[in-house]
Amino acid sequence: MSRAEPEQIDLGALGSRSIVLGGFLGVGKTSIGRRLARRLRRSFFDLDALIVSRLGASVPDLFNSGREPLFRETEASILRDLVLASPPSVIALGGGAYDNAGSREFLREHAFVIHLDQSWQALYPALNRLRESRPLLTARSNAESAELYTPRRENYPLGYLPVAIPRGGVARASREVLHALMTYAAKITN
Ligand code: S3P
């Protein structure tokens, strides 16, 4: 089923919160986030891109040179600054940002988290392509990647809104996310 795009978007009580998109590597957080931000007329921030720019090194370089701890520290710190900044924006997390219990707690308090949820079966065919750019997957077999996926997914019920990502491309997925967001916003506002 396709969704019609509404003209006016009123997020009611959620209007003052930044919208944060989480989910496993490769689910489309950045491309969906960019579209969502355009529809909501908000700024869009990609957390990975900001970390790379601040640290002056690519994600694979940081991970392959043992600097994942610095990456994680910078990730949590930039995330806080973005969420507290005004006006509220749309922020795409990296797949591991929600592993940080402090960040989860902080986001619950100050932002609105959408979990872009994709089943392991749907992600599976993309694993080889993802391995080329995602250092966490490069050294992991498919079975080991599943071991990363499962506990991470369990963190998300602590978030606010799960959206099952449909097949059929970014435009369709973005409409689905917007629809879920507006439905939720209307429910808590009325
Ligand atoms: C990571 C996901 C990546 C990036 C880094 C670590 C993770 O972001 O932050 O490679 O721990 O899952 P994407 O989810 O955008 O690929």
PDB file of C-alpha atoms and ligand atoms in Angstrom:
ATOM      1  CA  MET A   1       0.000   0.000   0.000  1.00  0.00           C
ATOM      2  CA  SER A   2       1.378   3.419  -0.824  1.00  0.00           C
ATOM      3  CA  ARG A   3       0.921   6.431   1.380  1.00  0.00           C
ATOM      4  CA  ALA A   4      -0.148   9.886   0.234  1.00  0.00           C
ATOM      5  CA  GLU A   5       2.097  12.693   1.453  1.00  0.00           C
ATOM      6  CA  PRO A   6       0.294  15.242   3.607  1.00  0.00           C
ATOM      7  CA  GLU A   7       0.912  18.923   2.908  1.00  0.00           C
ATOM      8  CA  GLN A   8       0.819  20.333   6.424  1.00  0.00           C
ATOM      9  CA  ILE A   9       2.824  18.567   9.054  1.00  0.00           C
ATOM     10  CA  ASP A  10       2.006  19.304  12.647  1.00  0.00           C
ATOM     11  CA  LEU A  11       3.839  17.175  15.161  1.00  0.00           C
ATOM     12  CA  GLY A  12       2.025  18.690  18.123  1.00  0.00           C
ATOM     13  CA  ALA A  13       3.753  17.808  21.382  1.00  0.00           C
ATOM     14  CA  LEU A  14       6.665  16.282  19.458  1.00  0.00           C
ATOM     15  CA  GLY A  15       7.301  19.527  17.596  1.00  0.00           C
ATOM     16  CA  SER A  16       9.900  20.679  20.091  1.00  0.00           C
ATOM     17  CA  ARG A  17      11.931  17.454  20.052  1.00  0.00           C
ATOM     18  CA  SER A  18      14.631  16.383  17.684  1.00  0.00           C
ATOM     19  CA  ILE A  19      13.749  13.218  15.806  1.00  0.00           C
ATOM     20  CA  VAL A  20      16.440  10.583  15.988  1.00  0.00           C
ATOM     21  CA  LEU A  21      16.566   7.645  13.592  1.00  0.00           C
ATOM     22  CA  GLY A  22      18.177   4.471  14.857  1.00  0.00           C
ATOM     23  CA  GLY A  23      18.484   0.968  13.497  1.00  0.00           C
ATOM     24  CA  PHE A  24      21.010  -1.581  12.311  1.00  0.00           C
ATOM     25  CA  LEU A  25      23.742  -0.813   9.798  1.00  0.00           C
ATOM     26  CA  GLY A  26      22.439  -0.408   6.299  1.00  0.00           C
ATOM     27  CA  VAL A  27      18.719   0.009   7.022  1.00  0.00           C
ATOM     28  CA  GLY A  28      18.673   3.460   5.429  1.00  0.00           C
ATOM     29  CA  LYS A  29      18.885   5.828   8.405  1.00  0.00           C
ATOM     30  CA  THR A  30      20.723   8.511   6.424  1.00  0.00           C
ATOM     31  CA  SER A  31      18.679   8.467   3.247  1.00  0.00           C
ATOM     32  CA  ILE A  32      15.344   8.216   5.075  1.00  0.00           C
ATOM     33  CA  GLY A  33      16.440  10.886   7.572  1.00  0.00           C
ATOM     34  CA  ARG A  34      17.354  13.307   4.822  1.00  0.00           C
ATOM     35  CA  ARG A  35      13.923  12.938   3.215  1.00  0.00           C
ATOM     36  CA  LEU A  36      12.109  13.144   6.507  1.00  0.00           C
ATOM     37  CA  ALA A  37      13.947  16.354   7.391  1.00  0.00           C
ATOM     38  CA  ARG A  38      12.987  17.878   4.049  1.00  0.00           C
ATOM     39  CA  ARG A  39       9.318  17.043   4.610  1.00  0.00           C
ATOM     40  CA  LEU A  40       9.389  18.432   8.142  1.00  0.00           C
ATOM     41  CA  ARG A  41      11.415  21.465   7.048  1.00  0.00           C
ATOM     42  CA  ARG A  42      14.087  20.710   9.586  1.00  0.00           C
ATOM     43  CA  SER A  43      17.864  20.512   9.375  1.00  0.00           C
ATOM     44  CA  PHE A  44      19.300  17.048   8.912  1.00  0.00           C
ATOM     45  CA  PHE A  45      22.429  15.728  10.622  1.00  0.00           C
ATOM     46  CA  ASP A  46      24.203  12.473   9.949  1.00  0.00           C
ATOM     47  CA  LEU A  47      26.098  11.504  13.094  1.00  0.00           C
ATOM     48  CA  ASP A  48      28.767   9.446  11.300  1.00  0.00           C
ATOM     49  CA  ALA A  49      29.531  12.308   8.910  1.00  0.00           C
ATOM     50  CA  LEU A  50      29.960  14.734  11.809  1.00  0.00           C
ATOM     51  CA  ILE A  51      32.304  12.353  13.657  1.00  0.00           C
ATOM     52  CA  VAL A  52      34.408  11.884  10.527  1.00  0.00           C
ATOM     53  CA  SER A  53      34.603  15.617  10.050  1.00  0.00           C
ATOM     54  CA  ARG A  54      35.510  16.300  13.696  1.00  0.00           C
ATOM     55  CA  LEU A  55      38.168  13.577  13.913  1.00  0.00           C
ATOM     56  CA  GLY A  56      39.521  14.076  10.399  1.00  0.00           C
ATOM     57  CA  ALA A  57      39.563  10.341   9.603  1.00  0.00           C
ATOM     58  CA  SER A  58      37.187   7.930   7.877  1.00  0.00           C
ATOM     59  CA  VAL A  59      35.146   5.408   9.861  1.00  0.00           C
ATOM     60  CA  PRO A  60      37.184   2.445   8.524  1.00  0.00           C
ATOM     61  CA  ASP A  61      40.439   4.280   9.354  1.00  0.00           C
ATOM     62  CA  LEU A  62      39.262   4.967  12.897  1.00  0.00           C
ATOM     63  CA  PHE A  63      38.167   1.391  13.518  1.00  0.00           C
ATOM     64  CA  ASN A  64      41.114  -0.242  11.774  1.00  0.00           C
ATOM     65  CA  SER A  65      43.615   1.825  13.749  1.00  0.00           C
ATOM     66  CA  GLY A  66      42.121   0.885  17.139  1.00  0.00           C
ATOM     67  CA  ARG A  67      40.344   4.203  17.622  1.00  0.00           C
ATOM     68  CA  GLU A  68      36.818   2.818  18.052  1.00  0.00           C
ATOM     69  CA  PRO A  69      36.767   4.070  21.703  1.00  0.00           C
ATOM     70  CA  LEU A  70      37.497   7.612  20.475  1.00  0.00           C
ATOM     71  CA  PHE A  71      34.829   7.170  17.794  1.00  0.00           C
ATOM     72  CA  ARG A  72      32.261   6.067  20.428  1.00  0.00           C
ATOM     73  CA  GLU A  73      33.139   8.894  22.823  1.00  0.00           C
ATOM     74  CA  THR A  74      32.841  11.461  20.028  1.00  0.00           C
ATOM     75  CA  GLU A  75      29.603   9.857  18.828  1.00  0.00           C
ATOM     76  CA  ALA A  76      27.951  10.214  22.254  1.00  0.00           C
ATOM     77  CA  SER A  77      29.222  13.748  22.738  1.00  0.00           C
ATOM     78  CA  ILE A  78      28.150  15.106  19.324  1.00  0.00           C
ATOM     79  CA  LEU A  79      24.775  13.409  19.720  1.00  0.00           C
ATOM     80  CA  ARG A  80      24.104  15.244  22.977  1.00  0.00           C
ATOM     81  CA  ASP A  81      25.070  18.588  21.487  1.00  0.00           C
ATOM     82  CA  LEU A  82      22.846  18.042  18.450  1.00  0.00           C
ATOM     83  CA  VAL A  83      19.830  16.998  20.499  1.00  0.00           C
ATOM     84  CA  LEU A  84      20.135  19.949  22.861  1.00  0.00           C
ATOM     85  CA  ALA A  85      20.620  22.444  20.030  1.00  0.00           C
ATOM     86  CA  SER A  86      17.719  24.537  18.860  1.00  0.00           C
ATOM     87  CA  PRO A  87      15.722  24.374  16.620  1.00  0.00           C
ATOM     88  CA  PRO A  88      14.929  20.663  16.719  1.00  0.00           C
ATOM     89  CA  SER A  89      16.328  18.668  13.820  1.00  0.00           C
ATOM     90  CA  VAL A  90      16.336  15.173  12.333  1.00  0.00           C
ATOM     91  CA  ILE A  91      19.397  13.103  13.269  1.00  0.00           C
ATOM     92  CA  ALA A  92      20.530   9.793  11.761  1.00  0.00           C
ATOM     93  CA  LEU A  93      22.472   7.660  14.254  1.00  0.00           C
ATOM     94  CA  GLY A  94      25.193   5.197  13.369  1.00  0.00           C
ATOM     95  CA  GLY A  95      24.085   1.619  13.995  1.00  0.00           C
ATOM     96  CA  GLY A  96      26.008   1.351  17.272  1.00  0.00           C
ATOM     97  CA  ALA A  97      25.127   4.703  18.848  1.00  0.00           C
ATOM     98  CA  TYR A  98      22.121   3.234  20.622  1.00  0.00           C
ATOM     99  CA  ASP A  99      24.346   0.618  22.310  1.00  0.00           C
ATOM    100  CA  ASN A 100      25.416   3.319  24.737  1.00  0.00           C
ATOM    101  CA  ALA A 101      23.125   3.123  27.781  1.00  0.00           C
ATOM    102  CA  GLY A 102      23.804   6.761  28.695  1.00  0.00           C
ATOM    103  CA  SER A 103      22.812   7.898  25.209  1.00  0.00           C
ATOM    104  CA  ARG A 104      19.657   5.786  25.313  1.00  0.00           C
ATOM    105  CA  GLU A 105      18.651   7.364  28.594  1.00  0.00           C
ATOM    106  CA  PHE A 106      19.486  10.835  27.332  1.00  0.00           C
ATOM    107  CA  LEU A 107      17.501  10.351  24.125  1.00  0.00           C
ATOM    108  CA  ARG A 108      14.489   9.050  25.991  1.00  0.00           C
ATOM    109  CA  GLU A 109      14.494  12.242  28.015  1.00  0.00           C
ATOM    110  CA  HIS A 110      15.258  14.819  25.350  1.00  0.00           C
ATOM    111  CA  ALA A 111      14.483  13.494  21.870  1.00  0.00           C
ATOM    112  CA  PHE A 112      12.088  11.272  19.982  1.00  0.00           C
ATOM    113  CA  VAL A 113      13.584   8.021  18.747  1.00  0.00           C
ATOM    114  CA  ILE A 114      12.301   6.110  15.746  1.00  0.00           C
ATOM    115  CA  HIS A 115      13.644   2.613  15.301  1.00  0.00           C
ATOM    116  CA  LEU A 116      13.925   1.721  11.628  1.00  0.00           C
ATOM    117  CA  ASP A 117      13.328  -1.954  12.015  1.00  0.00           C
ATOM    118  CA  GLN A 118      14.307  -4.485   9.397  1.00  0.00           C
ATOM    119  CA  SER A 119      14.235  -8.224   9.855  1.00  0.00           C
ATOM    120  CA  TRP A 120      17.474 -10.181   9.662  1.00  0.00           C
ATOM    121  CA  GLN A 121      16.094 -12.012   6.625  1.00  0.00           C
ATOM    122  CA  ALA A 122      15.577  -8.709   4.807  1.00  0.00           C
ATOM    123  CA  LEU A 123      19.040  -7.416   5.740  1.00  0.00           C
ATOM    124  CA  TYR A 124      20.859 -10.616   4.921  1.00  0.00           C
ATOM    125  CA  PRO A 125      21.204 -10.142   1.135  1.00  0.00           C
ATOM    126  CA  ALA A 126      22.891  -6.752   1.706  1.00  0.00           C
ATOM    127  CA  LEU A 127      25.588  -8.088   4.073  1.00  0.00           C
ATOM    128  CA  ASN A 128      28.313  -8.550   1.455  1.00  0.00           C
ATOM    129  CA  ARG A 129      27.825  -5.043   0.088  1.00  0.00           C
ATOM    130  CA  LEU A 130      27.776  -3.578   3.617  1.00  0.00           C
ATOM    131  CA  ARG A 131      31.035  -5.339   4.489  1.00  0.00           C
ATOM    132  CA  GLU A 132      32.892  -3.150   1.997  1.00  0.00           C
ATOM    133  CA  SER A 133      32.215   0.034   3.938  1.00  0.00           C
ATOM    134  CA  ARG A 134      31.320  -1.099   7.477  1.00  0.00           C
ATOM    135  CA  PRO A 135      34.409  -2.146   9.440  1.00  0.00           C
ATOM    136  CA  LEU A 136      32.339  -3.847  12.133  1.00  0.00           C
ATOM    137  CA  LEU A 137      31.032  -6.305   9.555  1.00  0.00           C
ATOM    138  CA  THR A 138      34.243  -6.727   7.565  1.00  0.00           C
ATOM    139  CA  ALA A 139      35.782  -9.202   9.970  1.00  0.00           C
ATOM    140  CA  ARG A 140      32.527 -10.905  10.889  1.00  0.00           C
ATOM    141  CA  SER A 141      30.930 -13.902   9.233  1.00  0.00           C
ATOM    142  CA  ASN A 142      27.192 -13.811   8.591  1.00  0.00           C
ATOM    143  CA  ALA A 143      26.583 -15.775  11.783  1.00  0.00           C
ATOM    144  CA  GLU A 144      28.762 -13.356  13.791  1.00  0.00           C
ATOM    145  CA  SER A 145      26.954 -10.399  12.232  1.00  0.00           C
ATOM    146  CA  ALA A 146      23.664 -11.900  13.396  1.00  0.00           C
ATOM    147  CA  GLU A 147      25.132 -11.980  16.923  1.00  0.00           C
ATOM    148  CA  LEU A 148      25.616  -8.219  16.646  1.00  0.00           C
ATOM    149  CA  TYR A 149      22.121  -7.679  15.258  1.00  0.00           C
ATOM    150  CA  THR A 150      20.085  -9.587  17.822  1.00  0.00           C
ATOM    151  CA  PRO A 151      21.089  -7.910  21.110  1.00  0.00           C
ATOM    152  CA  ARG A 152      21.102  -4.487  19.485  1.00  0.00           C
ATOM    153  CA  ARG A 153      17.558  -4.934  18.306  1.00  0.00           C
ATOM    154  CA  GLU A 154      16.536  -5.785  21.833  1.00  0.00           C
ATOM    155  CA  ASN A 155      17.617  -2.320  22.964  1.00  0.00           C
ATOM    156  CA  TYR A 156      15.031  -0.646  20.798  1.00  0.00           C
ATOM    157  CA  PRO A 157      11.858  -1.429  22.681  1.00  0.00           C
ATOM    158  CA  LEU A 158      13.251   1.172  25.051  1.00  0.00           C
ATOM    159  CA  GLY A 159      12.868   3.662  22.216  1.00  0.00           C
ATOM    160  CA  TYR A 160       9.591   5.186  21.292  1.00  0.00           C
ATOM    161  CA  LEU A 161       8.447   4.188  17.859  1.00  0.00           C
ATOM    162  CA  PRO A 162       9.304   1.117  15.796  1.00  0.00           C
ATOM    163  CA  VAL A 163       8.677   1.356  12.061  1.00  0.00           C
ATOM    164  CA  ALA A 164       8.990  -1.784   9.969  1.00  0.00           C
ATOM    165  CA  ILE A 165      10.883  -0.773   6.842  1.00  0.00           C
ATOM    166  CA  PRO A 166       8.993  -2.031   3.811  1.00  0.00           C
ATOM    167  CA  ARG A 167      10.663  -3.303   0.672  1.00  0.00           C
ATOM    168  CA  GLY A 168      10.467  -0.956  -2.282  1.00  0.00           C
ATOM    169  CA  GLY A 169      13.064   1.749  -1.821  1.00  0.00           C
ATOM    170  CA  VAL A 170      13.821   4.839   0.178  1.00  0.00           C
ATOM    171  CA  ALA A 171      10.871   6.958  -0.989  1.00  0.00           C
ATOM    172  CA  ARG A 172       8.376   4.357   0.143  1.00  0.00           C
ATOM    173  CA  ALA A 173      10.173   3.738   3.422  1.00  0.00           C
ATOM    174  CA  SER A 174      10.318   7.483   4.106  1.00  0.00           C
ATOM    175  CA  ARG A 175       6.570   7.838   3.557  1.00  0.00           C
ATOM    176  CA  GLU A 176       6.007   4.948   5.934  1.00  0.00           C
ATOM    177  CA  VAL A 177       8.139   6.597   8.616  1.00  0.00           C
ATOM    178  CA  LEU A 178       6.382   9.941   8.184  1.00  0.00           C
ATOM    179  CA  HIS A 179       2.983   8.279   8.388  1.00  0.00           C
ATOM    180  CA  ALA A 180       3.943   6.406  11.587  1.00  0.00           C
ATOM    181  CA  LEU A 181       5.357   9.592  13.101  1.00  0.00           C
ATOM    182  CA  MET A 182       2.252  11.641  12.352  1.00  0.00           C
ATOM    183  CA  THR A 183      -0.064   8.922  13.623  1.00  0.00           C
ATOM    184  CA  TYR A 184       1.894   8.708  16.853  1.00  0.00           C
ATOM    185  CA  ALA A 185       2.066  12.503  17.222  1.00  0.00           C
ATOM    186  CA  ALA A 186      -1.698  12.821  16.734  1.00  0.00           C
ATOM    187  CA  LYS A 187      -2.348  10.060  19.262  1.00  0.00           C
ATOM    188  CA  ILE A 188      -0.306  11.627  22.038  1.00  0.00           C
ATOM    189  CA  THR A 189      -1.506  15.161  21.295  1.00  0.00           C
ATOM    190  CA  ASN A 190      -5.268  14.439  21.204  1.00  0.00           C
TER     191      ASN A 190
HETATM  192  C1  S3P B   1      28.401   1.220  13.257  1.00  0.00           C
HETATM  193  C2  S3P B   1      27.573   1.655  12.255  1.00  0.00           C
HETATM  194  C3  S3P B   1      28.015   2.630  11.255  1.00  0.00           C
HETATM  195  C4  S3P B   1      29.164   3.484  11.817  1.00  0.00           C
HETATM  196  C5  S3P B   1      30.264   2.606  12.315  1.00  0.00           C
HETATM  197  C6  S3P B   1      29.798   1.707  13.459  1.00  0.00           C
HETATM  198  C7  S3P B   1      27.891   0.224  14.222  1.00  0.00           C
HETATM  199  O1  S3P B   1      26.937   3.476  10.894  1.00  0.00           O
HETATM  200  O2  S3P B   1      28.700   4.314  12.851  1.00  0.00           O
HETATM  201  O3  S3P B   1      30.725   1.831  11.238  1.00  0.00           O
HETATM  202  O4  S3P B   1      28.449   0.062  15.315  1.00  0.00           O
HETATM  203  O5  S3P B   1      26.850  -0.414  13.897  1.00  0.00           O
HETATM  204  P1  S3P B   1      25.727   2.992   9.915  1.00  0.00           P
HETATM  205  O6  S3P B   1      24.725   2.307  10.765  1.00  0.00           O
HETATM  206  O7  S3P B   1      25.224   4.275   9.355  1.00  0.00           O
HETATM  207  O8  S3P B   1      26.338   2.112   8.905  1.00  0.00           O
END
